[in-house]
CSV table of C-alpha atoms in Angstrom, one decimal:
chain,number,residue,atom,x,y,z
A,292,UNK,CA,0.0,0.0,0.0
A,293,UNK,CA,1.3,3.4,-0.9
A,294,UNK,CA,1.8,5.9,1.9
A,295,UNK,CA,-0.2,8.5,0.0
A,296,UNK,CA,-2.9,7.8,-2.6
A,297,UNK,CA,-4.2,10.4,-5.1
A,298,UNK,CA,-6.5,10.0,-8.0
A,299,UNK,CA,-4.4,11.0,-11.1
A,300,UNK,CA,-7.4,12.2,-13.1
A,301,UNK,CA,-7.4,13.8,-15.5
A,302,UNK,CA,-10.1,16.2,-14.3
A,303,UNK,CA,-11.8,18.6,-16.6
A,304,UNK,CA,-14.1,21.3,-15.4
A,305,UNK,CA,-15.7,24.5,-16.9
A,306,UNK,CA,-14.4,27.9,-15.9
A,307,UNK,CA,-16.1,29.1,-12.7
A,308,UNK,CA,-16.7,25.6,-11.3
A,309,UNK,CA,-15.7,24.5,-7.8
A,310,UNK,CA,-12.9,21.9,-7.9
A,311,UNK,CA,-12.4,19.3,-5.3
A,312,UNK,CA,-9.1,17.4,-5.1
A,313,UNK,CA,-8.4,14.7,-2.5
A,314,UNK,CA,-5.7,12.5,-1.1
A,315,UNK,CA,-5.8,9.6,1.4
A,316,UNK,CA,-2.9,8.4,3.5
A,317,UNK,CA,-2.1,5.4,5.7
A,318,UNK,CA,0.5,6.8,8.1
A,319,UNK,CA,-1.2,8.1,11.2
A,320,UNK,CA,2.1,9.9,12.2
A,321,UNK,CA,1.6,12.5,9.4
A,322,UNK,CA,1.1,15.9,11.0
A,323,UNK,CA,1.9,18.4,8.2
A,324,UNK,CA,-0.1,18.6,5.0
A,325,UNK,CA,0.7,20.5,1.9
A,326,UNK,CA,-0.7,21.1,-1.5
A,327,UNK,CA,1.6,22.0,-4.4
A,328,UNK,CA,0.7,23.2,-7.9
A,329,UNK,CA,3.0,22.1,-10.7
A,330,UNK,CA,2.8,23.5,-14.2
A,331,UNK,CA,4.1,21.4,-17.1
A,332,UNK,CA,7.9,21.1,-16.9
A,333,UNK,CA,8.1,23.4,-13.9
A,334,UNK,CA,8.9,23.0,-10.2
A,335,UNK,CA,6.2,22.4,-7.6
A,336,UNK,CA,4.8,25.7,-6.2
A,337,UNK,CA,3.6,25.6,-2.6
A,338,UNK,CA,-0.1,26.6,-2.4
A,339,UNK,CA,-1.2,25.5,1.1
A,340,UNK,CA,0.5,24.4,4.3
A,341,UNK,CA,-1.5,23.1,7.3
A,342,UNK,CA,-0.8,21.4,10.5
A,343,UNK,CA,-3.0,18.7,12.0
A,344,UNK,CA,-6.7,18.7,11.4
A,345,UNK,CA,-8.9,21.6,10.4
A,346,UNK,CA,-9.5,24.0,7.6
A,347,UNK,CA,-7.4,26.8,6.1
A,348,UNK,CA,-8.5,29.3,3.5
A,349,UNK,CA,-6.4,31.5,1.2
A,350,UNK,CA,-8.2,33.4,-1.4
A,351,UNK,CA,-10.0,30.9,-3.8
A,352,UNK,CA,-8.3,27.9,-2.1
A,353,UNK,CA,-9.4,26.0,0.9
A,354,UNK,CA,-7.5,23.1,2.4
A,355,UNK,CA,-9.2,20.6,4.7
A,356,UNK,CA,-7.6,17.9,6.8
A,357,UNK,CA,-9.5,15.1,8.5
A,358,UNK,CA,-7.0,13.1,10.5
A,359,UNK,CA,-9.6,10.7,11.8
A,360,UNK,CA,-10.3,9.6,8.2
A,361,UNK,CA,-6.8,10.1,7.0
A,362,UNK,CA,-8.2,12.3,4.2
A,363,UNK,CA,-7.2,15.7,2.9
A,364,UNK,CA,-8.9,17.9,0.4
A,365,UNK,CA,-8.2,21.1,-1.6
A,366,UNK,CA,-11.1,23.1,-2.9
A,367,UNK,CA,-10.7,25.7,-5.6
A,368,UNK,CA,-13.5,28.2,-6.0
A,369,UNK,CA,-14.3,30.1,-9.2
A,370,UNK,CA,-11.8,28.1,-11.1
A,371,UNK,CA,-9.8,29.8,-13.9
A,372,UNK,CA,-8.0,28.5,-17.0
A,373,UNK,CA,-4.8,29.5,-15.3
A,374,UNK,CA,-5.5,26.9,-12.6
A,375,UNK,CA,-4.9,24.2,-15.2
A,376,UNK,CA,-2.0,22.3,-13.8
A,377,UNK,CA,-1.1,19.1,-11.8
A,378,UNK,CA,-1.9,19.3,-8.1
A,379,UNK,CA,0.2,17.4,-5.7
A,380,UNK,CA,-0.6,16.6,-2.1
A,381,UNK,CA,2.3,16.1,0.3
A,382,UNK,CA,2.7,15.3,3.9
A,383,UNK,CA,5.2,14.6,6.6
A,384,UNK,CA,5.5,13.4,10.2
A,385,UNK,CA,6.8,15.7,13.0
A,386,UNK,CA,10.5,15.7,13.1
A,387,UNK,CA,10.7,13.8,9.7
A,388,UNK,CA,13.2,14.7,7.1
A,389,UNK,CA,11.2,14.3,4.0
A,390,UNK,CA,7.8,14.8,2.3
A,391,UNK,CA,5.7,12.0,1.0
A,392,UNK,CA,3.9,12.9,-2.2
A,393,UNK,CA,0.8,11.8,-4.0
A,394,UNK,CA,1.2,11.1,-7.8
A,395,UNK,CA,-0.7,14.3,-8.6
A,396,UNK,CA,-4.1,15.1,-10.2
A,397,UNK,CA,-4.0,16.7,-13.6
A,398,UNK,CA,-6.7,19.5,-13.8
A,399,UNK,CA,-7.9,21.3,-16.9
A,400,UNK,CA,-10.2,24.3,-16.6
A,401,UNK,CA,-12.0,24.9,-19.8
A,402,UNK,CA,-12.8,28.5,-20.8
B,126,UNK,CA,14.1,37.4,-2.6
B,127,UNK,CA,15.3,34.9,-5.2
B,128,UNK,CA,13.8,31.5,-5.0
B,129,UNK,CA,15.5,28.2,-5.1
B,130,UNK,CA,17.9,28.1,-8.0
B,131,UNK,CA,18.9,25.0,-9.9
B,132,UNK,CA,21.3,24.5,-12.8
B,133,UNK,CA,21.5,23.3,-15.4
B,134,UNK,CA,17.8,23.2,-16.3
B,135,UNK,CA,18.5,20.5,-18.9
B,136,UNK,CA,21.3,18.0,-18.9
B,137,UNK,CA,22.1,15.3,-21.5
B,138,UNK,CA,24.6,12.6,-20.7
B,139,UNK,CA,25.7,9.5,-22.4
B,140,UNK,CA,25.6,6.2,-20.5
B,141,UNK,CA,28.7,5.9,-18.3
B,142,UNK,CA,29.3,9.7,-18.0
B,143,UNK,CA,28.9,11.7,-14.8
B,144,UNK,CA,26.1,14.1,-14.0
B,145,UNK,CA,26.4,17.0,-11.6
B,146,UNK,CA,23.3,18.9,-10.5
B,147,UNK,CA,23.5,22.1,-8.5
B,148,UNK,CA,21.1,23.7,-6.1
B,149,UNK,CA,21.3,27.1,-4.4
B,150,UNK,CA,18.7,27.4,-1.6
B,151,UNK,CA,16.6,30.4,-0.8
B,152,UNK,CA,18.4,33.1,1.1
B,153,UNK,CA,18.2,32.3,4.8
B,154,UNK,CA,17.5,28.6,4.2
B,155,UNK,CA,20.1,26.1,5.5
B,156,UNK,CA,18.1,22.9,4.9
B,157,UNK,CA,18.2,21.3,1.4
B,158,UNK,CA,16.3,18.3,0.1
B,159,UNK,CA,16.7,16.5,-3.2
B,160,UNK,CA,13.8,14.7,-4.8
B,161,UNK,CA,13.5,12.7,-8.1
B,162,UNK,CA,10.4,12.6,-10.3
B,163,UNK,CA,10.0,9.8,-12.8
B,164,UNK,CA,7.4,10.1,-15.6
B,165,UNK,CA,3.9,9.5,-14.3
B,166,UNK,CA,5.2,9.1,-10.7
B,167,UNK,CA,5.2,11.3,-7.7
B,168,UNK,CA,8.3,13.0,-6.3
B,169,UNK,CA,10.4,10.6,-4.2
B,170,UNK,CA,12.7,11.8,-1.5
B,171,UNK,CA,16.4,11.2,-2.0
B,172,UNK,CA,18.5,13.1,0.6
B,173,UNK,CA,18.4,15.8,3.2
B,174,UNK,CA,21.4,18.0,4.0
B,175,UNK,CA,22.3,20.9,6.2
B,176,UNK,CA,25.5,22.9,5.7
B,177,UNK,CA,28.4,20.4,5.5
B,178,UNK,CA,26.3,17.5,6.8
B,179,UNK,CA,24.2,14.8,5.3
B,180,UNK,CA,21.3,14.3,7.7
B,181,UNK,CA,19.3,11.6,5.9
B,182,UNK,CA,20.2,9.8,2.7
B,183,UNK,CA,17.7,7.0,3.1
B,184,UNK,CA,16.2,7.6,-0.3
B,185,UNK,CA,19.5,7.6,-2.2
B,186,UNK,CA,20.5,4.6,-4.3
B,187,UNK,CA,23.3,2.8,-2.6
B,188,UNK,CA,25.7,3.1,-5.6
B,189,UNK,CA,26.7,5.9,-8.0
B,190,UNK,CA,24.7,8.6,-6.2
B,191,UNK,CA,26.2,11.1,-3.8
B,192,UNK,CA,25.3,14.6,-2.4
B,193,UNK,CA,27.0,17.4,-0.6
B,194,UNK,CA,26.3,20.8,0.7
B,195,UNK,CA,29.6,22.6,1.4
B,196,UNK,CA,30.1,25.5,3.7
B,197,UNK,CA,30.4,27.8,0.7
B,198,UNK,CA,28.6,27.3,-2.6
B,199,UNK,CA,25.6,25.3,-3.8
B,200,UNK,CA,24.5,21.8,-2.9
B,201,UNK,CA,25.6,19.2,-5.5
B,202,UNK,CA,23.9,16.0,-6.4
B,203,UNK,CA,26.3,13.8,-8.3
B,204,UNK,CA,25.5,10.7,-10.3
B,205,UNK,CA,28.4,8.6,-11.6
B,206,UNK,CA,28.3,6.3,-14.5
B,207,UNK,CA,24.7,7.3,-15.5
B,208,UNK,CA,22.3,4.7,-16.9
B,209,UNK,CA,19.1,5.2,-18.9
B,210,UNK,CA,17.1,4.6,-15.8
B,211,UNK,CA,18.5,7.7,-14.2
B,212,UNK,CA,16.6,9.9,-16.7
B,213,UNK,CA,14.2,11.9,-14.6
B,214,UNK,CA,13.5,15.4,-13.3
B,215,UNK,CA,15.6,16.1,-10.2
B,216,UNK,CA,14.2,18.8,-7.8
B,217,UNK,CA,15.8,20.6,-5.0
B,218,UNK,CA,13.9,22.1,-2.1
B,219,UNK,CA,14.9,24.3,0.8
B,220,UNK,CA,13.5,25.3,4.1
B,221,UNK,CA,14.6,27.6,7.0
B,222,UNK,CA,14.4,24.7,9.4
B,223,UNK,CA,13.0,21.2,9.7
B,224,UNK,CA,9.2,21.0,10.1
B,225,UNK,CA,8.8,24.0,7.9
B,226,UNK,CA,7.5,24.5,4.4
B,227,UNK,CA,9.8,23.3,1.6
B,228,UNK,CA,10.1,25.5,-1.4
B,229,UNK,CA,11.1,23.9,-4.7
B,230,UNK,CA,13.4,24.9,-7.5
B,231,UNK,CA,12.6,24.6,-11.2
B,232,UNK,CA,14.3,21.2,-11.5
B,233,UNK,CA,17.0,19.7,-13.7
B,234,UNK,CA,15.8,17.4,-16.4
B,235,UNK,CA,18.4,14.7,-16.9
B,236,UNK,CA,18.3,12.7,-20.1
B,237,UNK,CA,20.7,9.7,-20.5
B,238,UNK,CA,21.2,8.6,-24.1
């Protein structure tokens, strides 16, 4: 079983739609949860960083963590064509040296 | 504030040659991480370094791969005697401390012919 599971998509939505991206994980020691956006042939760009359970909002982006279900989500409101990219979830345990990544979900927002 | 810098952005090597990938962390960051991304796969951790020290190299292949982060200058990921299976994108990330956000560079795309 992989440490982090993420549906690779692809996911296509019309402009203005609400997008929901999700990851599940198996390691209950994970405490830090991140979402990265990666455009084609570019480096991952940090979007959201959260600690433990709860919600965090930043502009059109909302990150949710449910540690009891080992499930994290990223919501994108009013999606734009510029949001078209691959979205990677990542997580780590406290005191750990590395991040564990999902394989990424490829999102296309159609104008 | 410049982000994480990596060079070269693209590197082509023939089988058996050496590849050297360089990473300069963000200003004020003393923690450097190297990850490898194979096609259709997620990023996989390779090594974690602080200045002059390798802290965790549990993700590094046992042979041909090495990394350093000298007191002066960039971090270097070195791959000796490259093989076709080494073809991948190699990303460097930096953070101001452990348990902090990691910021990634643009990556070096290595192609072994």
